[in-house]
Coordinates of C-alpha atoms in Angstrom, one line a residue:
M1319 CA 0.0 0.0 0.0
A1320 CA 1.2 3.5 -0.8
E1321 CA 2.1 6.0 1.9
I1322 CA -1.1 7.5 3.2
I1323 CA -1.6 11.1 4.2
M1324 CA -5.3 11.8 4.8
S1325 CA -7.7 14.5 5.5
Q1326 CA -11.5 14.6 5.3
D1327 CA -13.8 16.8 3.3
D1328 CA -17.4 16.8 2.0
Y1329 CA -18.3 17.0 -1.6
D1330 CA -21.4 17.2 -3.8
L1331 CA -21.9 14.3 -6.3
C1332 CA -25.3 13.8 -7.9
G1333 CA -26.8 15.7 -4.9
W1334 CA -25.3 13.2 -2.5
R1335 CA -23.2 14.3 0.4
V1336 CA -19.9 12.5 -0.1
T1337 CA -17.4 12.5 2.7
S1338 CA -13.9 11.5 1.4
V1339 CA -10.6 11.0 3.0
I1340 CA -8.9 12.0 -0.2
A1341 CA -9.2 15.3 -2.0
L1342 CA -11.6 15.3 -4.9
P1343 CA -10.9 18.5 -7.0
D1344 CA -13.2 17.1 -9.7
L1345 CA -16.2 17.8 -7.4
P1346 CA -17.6 20.9 -5.8
R1347 CA -17.7 21.2 -2.0
W1348 CA -20.9 20.2 -0.2
T1349 CA -23.0 23.3 0.6
G1350 CA -26.2 21.6 1.4
D1351 CA -27.8 20.6 4.7
A1352 CA -26.2 18.9 7.7
R1353 CA -27.4 15.4 6.9
S1354 CA -25.2 12.4 7.6
P1355 CA -23.0 11.5 4.6
D1356 CA -24.9 9.6 1.8
V1357 CA -21.5 8.1 0.7
T1358 CA -18.2 7.7 2.4
I1359 CA -14.9 7.2 0.7
E1360 CA -12.3 5.5 2.9
I1361 CA -8.9 3.9 2.8
G1362 CA -8.6 0.2 3.8
Q1363 CA -8.1 -3.3 2.6
A1364 CA -10.1 -4.3 -0.5
G1365 CA -9.3 -8.0 -0.7
P1366 CA -11.1 -10.7 -2.7
L1367 CA -14.8 -11.3 -1.9
D1368 CA -15.6 -14.5 0.0
R1369 CA -18.5 -15.8 -2.1
P1370 CA -18.8 -13.9 -5.4
V1371 CA -21.7 -14.7 -7.7
V1372 CA -19.8 -12.9 -10.5
S1373 CA -16.1 -13.3 -10.8
T1374 CA -13.8 -12.1 -13.6
P1375 CA -10.1 -11.2 -13.6
L1376 CA -11.2 -7.6 -13.1
V1377 CA -14.5 -7.6 -11.1
Q1378 CA -16.2 -9.6 -8.3
I1379 CA -19.8 -9.2 -7.2
D1380 CA -21.4 -11.0 -4.3
A1381 CA -25.1 -11.9 -3.7
D1382 CA -25.6 -8.5 -1.8
G1383 CA -24.3 -6.5 -4.8
R1384 CA -21.0 -5.7 -3.0
T1385 CA -18.5 -5.1 -5.8
R1386 CA -14.7 -5.3 -5.8
F1387 CA -12.6 -4.3 -8.8
G1388 CA -8.9 -3.4 -9.3
V1389 CA -6.5 -1.7 -11.6
D1390 CA -3.0 -3.0 -11.5
G1391 CA -0.5 -0.5 -10.2
V1392 CA -3.3 2.0 -9.3
A1393 CA -5.7 0.7 -6.6
Q1394 CA -8.1 -1.9 -5.6
Y1395 CA -11.7 -0.7 -4.8
C1396 CA -14.6 -2.1 -3.0
V1397 CA -18.1 -0.6 -3.3
E1398 CA -20.7 -1.5 -0.7
A1399 CA -24.4 -1.0 -0.4
G1400 CA -24.4 2.2 -2.4
R1401 CA -22.9 4.0 0.6
R1402 CA -19.3 3.2 1.0
V1403 CA -16.2 3.0 -1.2
I1404 CA -13.0 1.5 0.1
I1405 CA -9.8 2.3 -1.7
D1406 CA -6.7 0.2 -1.3
P1407 CA -4.1 2.4 -3.1
A1408 CA -0.9 1.4 -4.9
Q1409 CA -0.2 5.1 -5.8
P1410 CA -0.1 8.3 -3.8
L1411 CA -3.6 9.4 -2.9
D1412 CA -3.4 12.6 -4.9
S1413 CA -2.8 10.6 -8.1
P1414 CA -5.3 11.4 -10.8
D1415 CA -5.2 7.7 -11.8
I1416 CA -6.9 6.8 -8.4
R1417 CA -9.6 9.4 -9.0
L1418 CA -10.1 8.4 -12.6
F1419 CA -11.4 4.9 -11.6
L1420 CA -13.0 6.1 -8.4
L1421 CA -15.2 8.6 -10.3
G1422 CA -15.6 6.3 -13.2
S1423 CA -16.1 2.6 -12.6
A1424 CA -16.8 3.0 -8.8
L1425 CA -19.4 5.6 -9.5
G1426 CA -21.1 3.3 -11.9
Y1427 CA -21.3 0.5 -9.4
L1428 CA -22.4 2.9 -6.7
C1429 CA -25.3 4.1 -8.9
H1430 CA -26.5 0.6 -9.5
Q1431 CA -26.4 -0.2 -5.8
R1432 CA -28.5 3.0 -5.1
G1433 CA -31.1 2.1 -7.8
V1434 CA -29.8 4.9 -10.1
M1435 CA -29.2 4.1 -13.8
P1436 CA -25.7 5.3 -15.0
I1437 CA -25.7 6.1 -18.7
H1438 CA -22.4 6.2 -20.6
A1439 CA -23.2 9.6 -21.9
A1440 CA -22.5 13.3 -21.7
T1441 CA -25.5 15.5 -20.8
V1442 CA -26.2 19.1 -21.6
D1443 CA -29.1 21.5 -20.9
I1444 CA -31.2 22.5 -23.9
D1445 CA -34.2 24.7 -23.1
G1446 CA -34.2 23.5 -19.5
E1447 CA -34.2 19.8 -20.3
A1448 CA -31.5 17.2 -20.3
V1449 CA -30.1 15.9 -23.7
C1450 CA -27.6 13.0 -23.6
F1451 CA -25.0 12.0 -26.1
A1452 CA -24.2 8.3 -25.6
G1453 CA -21.4 6.2 -27.0
A1454 CA -18.3 4.2 -26.3
S1455 CA -15.1 5.9 -25.4
G1456 CA -13.8 7.9 -28.4
A1457 CA -17.3 8.5 -29.8
G1458 CA -17.0 12.3 -29.3
K1459 CA -19.2 12.8 -26.2
S1460 CA -16.8 15.2 -24.5
T1461 CA -16.0 17.1 -27.6
L1462 CA -19.7 17.7 -28.2
A1463 CA -20.3 18.6 -24.5
D1464 CA -17.5 21.2 -24.7
A1465 CA -18.9 22.7 -27.9
F1466 CA -22.3 23.1 -26.2
A1467 CA -20.6 24.6 -23.1
R1468 CA -18.9 27.2 -25.3
R1469 CA -22.3 28.1 -26.7
G1470 CA -23.6 28.8 -23.2
H1471 CA -25.3 25.5 -22.4
A1472 CA -24.8 24.0 -19.0
V1473 CA -23.1 20.6 -18.8
L1474 CA -24.4 18.1 -16.3
S1475 CA -21.8 15.4 -17.0
D1476 CA -19.3 14.5 -19.7
D1477 CA -19.1 10.7 -19.3
V1478 CA -21.4 9.1 -16.8
S1479 CA -24.9 10.5 -16.6
P1480 CA -27.0 9.1 -13.7
L1481 CA -30.7 8.8 -14.2
D1482 CA -32.9 8.6 -11.0
P1483 CA -35.9 6.6 -12.3
D1484 CA -38.0 7.3 -9.2
R1485 CA -37.9 11.0 -9.9
G1486 CA -37.4 10.8 -13.6
L1487 CA -34.4 13.2 -13.5
I1488 CA -30.8 13.3 -14.8
L1489 CA -28.6 14.1 -11.9
P1490 CA -25.6 16.5 -12.2
S1491 CA -22.5 14.3 -12.0
L1492 CA -18.9 15.0 -12.8
R1493 CA -19.0 18.6 -14.2
R1494 CA -15.7 18.5 -15.9
I1495 CA -14.8 17.7 -19.5
R1496 CA -12.0 15.3 -20.4
M1497 CA -10.4 16.3 -23.7
W1498 CA -7.6 15.1 -26.0
G1499 CA -4.9 17.5 -27.1
D1500 CA -6.3 18.2 -30.6
A1501 CA -9.8 19.0 -29.2
I1502 CA -8.2 21.3 -26.6
D1503 CA -6.3 23.1 -29.3
N1504 CA -9.4 23.4 -31.5
A1505 CA -11.4 24.9 -28.6
G1506 CA -8.6 27.3 -27.7
W1507 CA -8.1 26.1 -24.2
D1508 CA -4.7 26.0 -22.5
S1509 CA -3.8 22.5 -21.5
S1510 CA -1.1 23.8 -19.1
T1511 CA -3.9 24.9 -16.8
M1512 CA -5.6 21.5 -16.8
E1513 CA -4.8 18.2 -15.0
R1514 CA -3.9 15.1 -16.9
C1515 CA -6.5 12.4 -16.6
R1516 CA -3.8 9.8 -16.1
V1517 CA -0.1 10.1 -15.7
G1518 CA 1.6 10.1 -19.1
L1519 CA -1.7 10.4 -21.0
E1520 CA -2.3 13.3 -23.4
K1521 CA -5.8 13.8 -22.2
F1522 CA -6.7 16.6 -19.8
S1523 CA -9.6 17.5 -17.5
R1524 CA -11.3 21.0 -17.6
T1525 CA -13.4 21.6 -14.5
L1526 CA -16.8 23.3 -14.8
H1527 CA -17.9 23.0 -11.1
D1528 CA -16.8 26.5 -10.3
G1529 CA -19.6 27.8 -12.4
P1530 CA -23.3 28.3 -11.5
R1531 CA -24.9 25.4 -9.7
V1532 CA -26.8 23.0 -12.0
E1533 CA -30.0 21.3 -10.9
P1534 CA -31.3 17.9 -11.9
L1535 CA -33.3 18.0 -15.2
R1536 CA -35.9 15.9 -16.8
P1537 CA -34.7 14.0 -19.8
R1538 CA -35.7 15.2 -23.3
A1539 CA -33.6 13.2 -25.8
I1540 CA -30.7 10.8 -26.1
F1541 CA -28.5 10.7 -29.2
H1542 CA -26.5 7.6 -29.9
L1543 CA -23.3 8.7 -31.6
R1544 CA -22.0 7.0 -34.8
R1545 CA -19.1 8.0 -36.9
Q1546 CA -19.8 9.2 -40.4
W1547 CA -16.9 8.7 -42.8
D1548 CA -18.2 11.4 -45.3
K1549 CA -16.3 14.4 -43.9
L1550 CA -18.1 16.8 -46.2
G1551 CA -21.7 15.9 -45.3
G1552 CA -23.7 17.2 -42.3
A1553 CA -25.0 15.2 -39.4
R1554 CA -27.7 12.6 -40.2
F1555 CA -30.4 11.9 -37.7
R1556 CA -32.7 8.9 -37.4
R1557 CA -35.4 8.7 -34.7
I1558 CA -36.0 5.3 -33.2
R1559 CA -38.8 4.0 -31.0
G1560 CA -40.0 1.0 -29.1
R1561 CA -37.7 -2.1 -28.9
P1562 CA -34.9 -0.7 -31.0
A1563 CA -34.8 2.4 -28.7
V1564 CA -34.7 0.2 -25.6
E1565 CA -31.9 -2.0 -27.0
Q1566 CA -29.8 1.0 -28.0
F1567 CA -30.3 2.4 -24.5
R1568 CA -29.3 -0.9 -22.9
R1569 CA -26.0 -0.9 -24.8
Q1570 CA -25.1 2.4 -23.1
V1571 CA -25.9 1.4 -19.5
Y1572 CA -22.6 1.9 -17.8
R1573 CA -21.3 -1.3 -16.3
W1574 CA -24.2 -3.3 -17.7
R1575 CA -22.7 -6.7 -16.8
S1576 CA -22.5 -5.7 -13.2
L1577 CA -26.1 -4.7 -13.2
V1578 CA -27.0 -8.2 -14.6
G1579 CA -24.9 -9.7 -11.8
M1580 CA -26.7 -7.6 -9.1
A1581 CA -30.3 -7.9 -10.4
G1582 CA -30.2 -10.9 -12.8
A1583 CA -30.8 -10.6 -16.5
P1584 CA -34.6 -10.1 -16.3
G1585 CA -34.3 -7.5 -13.6
A1586 CA -31.6 -5.7 -15.5
M1587 CA -33.6 -5.6 -18.7
A1588 CA -36.7 -4.3 -16.8
R1589 CA -34.7 -1.5 -15.1
S1590 CA -33.2 -0.6 -18.5
A1591 CA -36.6 -0.5 -20.2
I1592 CA -38.0 1.7 -17.4
A1593 CA -35.0 4.1 -17.7
A1594 CA -35.3 4.3 -21.5
G1595 CA -38.9 5.2 -21.2
H1596 CA -38.0 8.4 -19.4
F1597 CA -36.6 9.8 -22.6
P1598 CA -39.4 11.0 -25.0
Q1599 CA -36.9 11.1 -27.9
H1600 CA -34.3 8.6 -29.0
F1601 CA -32.0 9.2 -32.0
I1602 CA -29.2 7.7 -33.9
I1603 CA -26.8 10.5 -35.1
E1604 CA -24.1 9.9 -37.7
R1605 CA -21.7 12.8 -37.9
P1606 CA -18.2 13.4 -39.3
H1607 CA -15.5 13.6 -36.7
T1608 CA -14.1 16.9 -37.9
F1609 CA -13.8 20.1 -35.9
E1610 CA -14.9 22.2 -38.9
R1611 CA -18.5 21.1 -38.6
L1612 CA -18.7 21.0 -34.8
D1613 CA -20.7 24.3 -34.4
A1614 CA -23.0 23.3 -37.2
T1615 CA -23.6 20.0 -35.6
V1616 CA -24.6 21.8 -32.3
D1617 CA -27.1 23.8 -34.3
E1618 CA -28.5 20.7 -36.0
I1619 CA -28.9 18.9 -32.7
V1620 CA -30.8 21.8 -31.1
A1621 CA -33.0 22.1 -34.1
T1622 CA -33.7 18.4 -34.1
V1623 CA -34.7 18.3 -30.4
R1624 CA -37.0 21.3 -30.8
A1625 CA -38.7 20.0 -34.0
A1626 CA -39.4 16.6 -32.4
R1627 CA -41.3 18.1 -29.4

């Protein structure tokens, strides 16, 4: 275990009061009520689970949904009951690598345990409603989110967007945008003022949490991102409904296999269908991955959302 120097502070994540023994500069400080912490982040042993019902080289889940996962050379993590995350670090606690997986994979498992659906999507505010851009890593979620932010739209998250199905709301999550060097240069930002997402990786994090507070929003639309190889054409939109929409949504449930391990396949499918139903609009969008048409794509997305109401 790495040398440990700890303090304790409270942060705001998804409206939860998070008490953490490590500094989390990616999150705003808690300014809410004096409730007991909703989530605690601690340092301790995160050894193998005794009786896992799901076991892979990377992840274990037991019958209670307790989840253990690890990243070699970074840390081992254990997520319990939607209320507690234990970190067993192999690096100094201020390492961005530790926070990357804490506020990525661990957040996804935490959401599932709390009955919240984590969507692998960036989310922005369009006309007071939440619009998500879903896709695998490299699909352009963060680049789109940054383009919307530069046009004055609030960003709720750039990677994992938690949907609270009980309230039918997208919760503000990690209000920072992770960008590769070419996207930073195109946007005119200065990477020297940003933190690397991982040591040695040319990807940087631009925080947004020092701006105005963002409230949970009702979902309006979700766009599933696809690459278009015709660099001269504009974005192409195709609306989908019913079973195709639910299946596309299911593919973007963050840490889907873990949800299946916790709830079983029928339970996971039922949760996914309920979550998908909170979005009035589902689209496939094919767009060229060029910066030249980025602002035009923003305009086309806004127009598509408004026209479909």
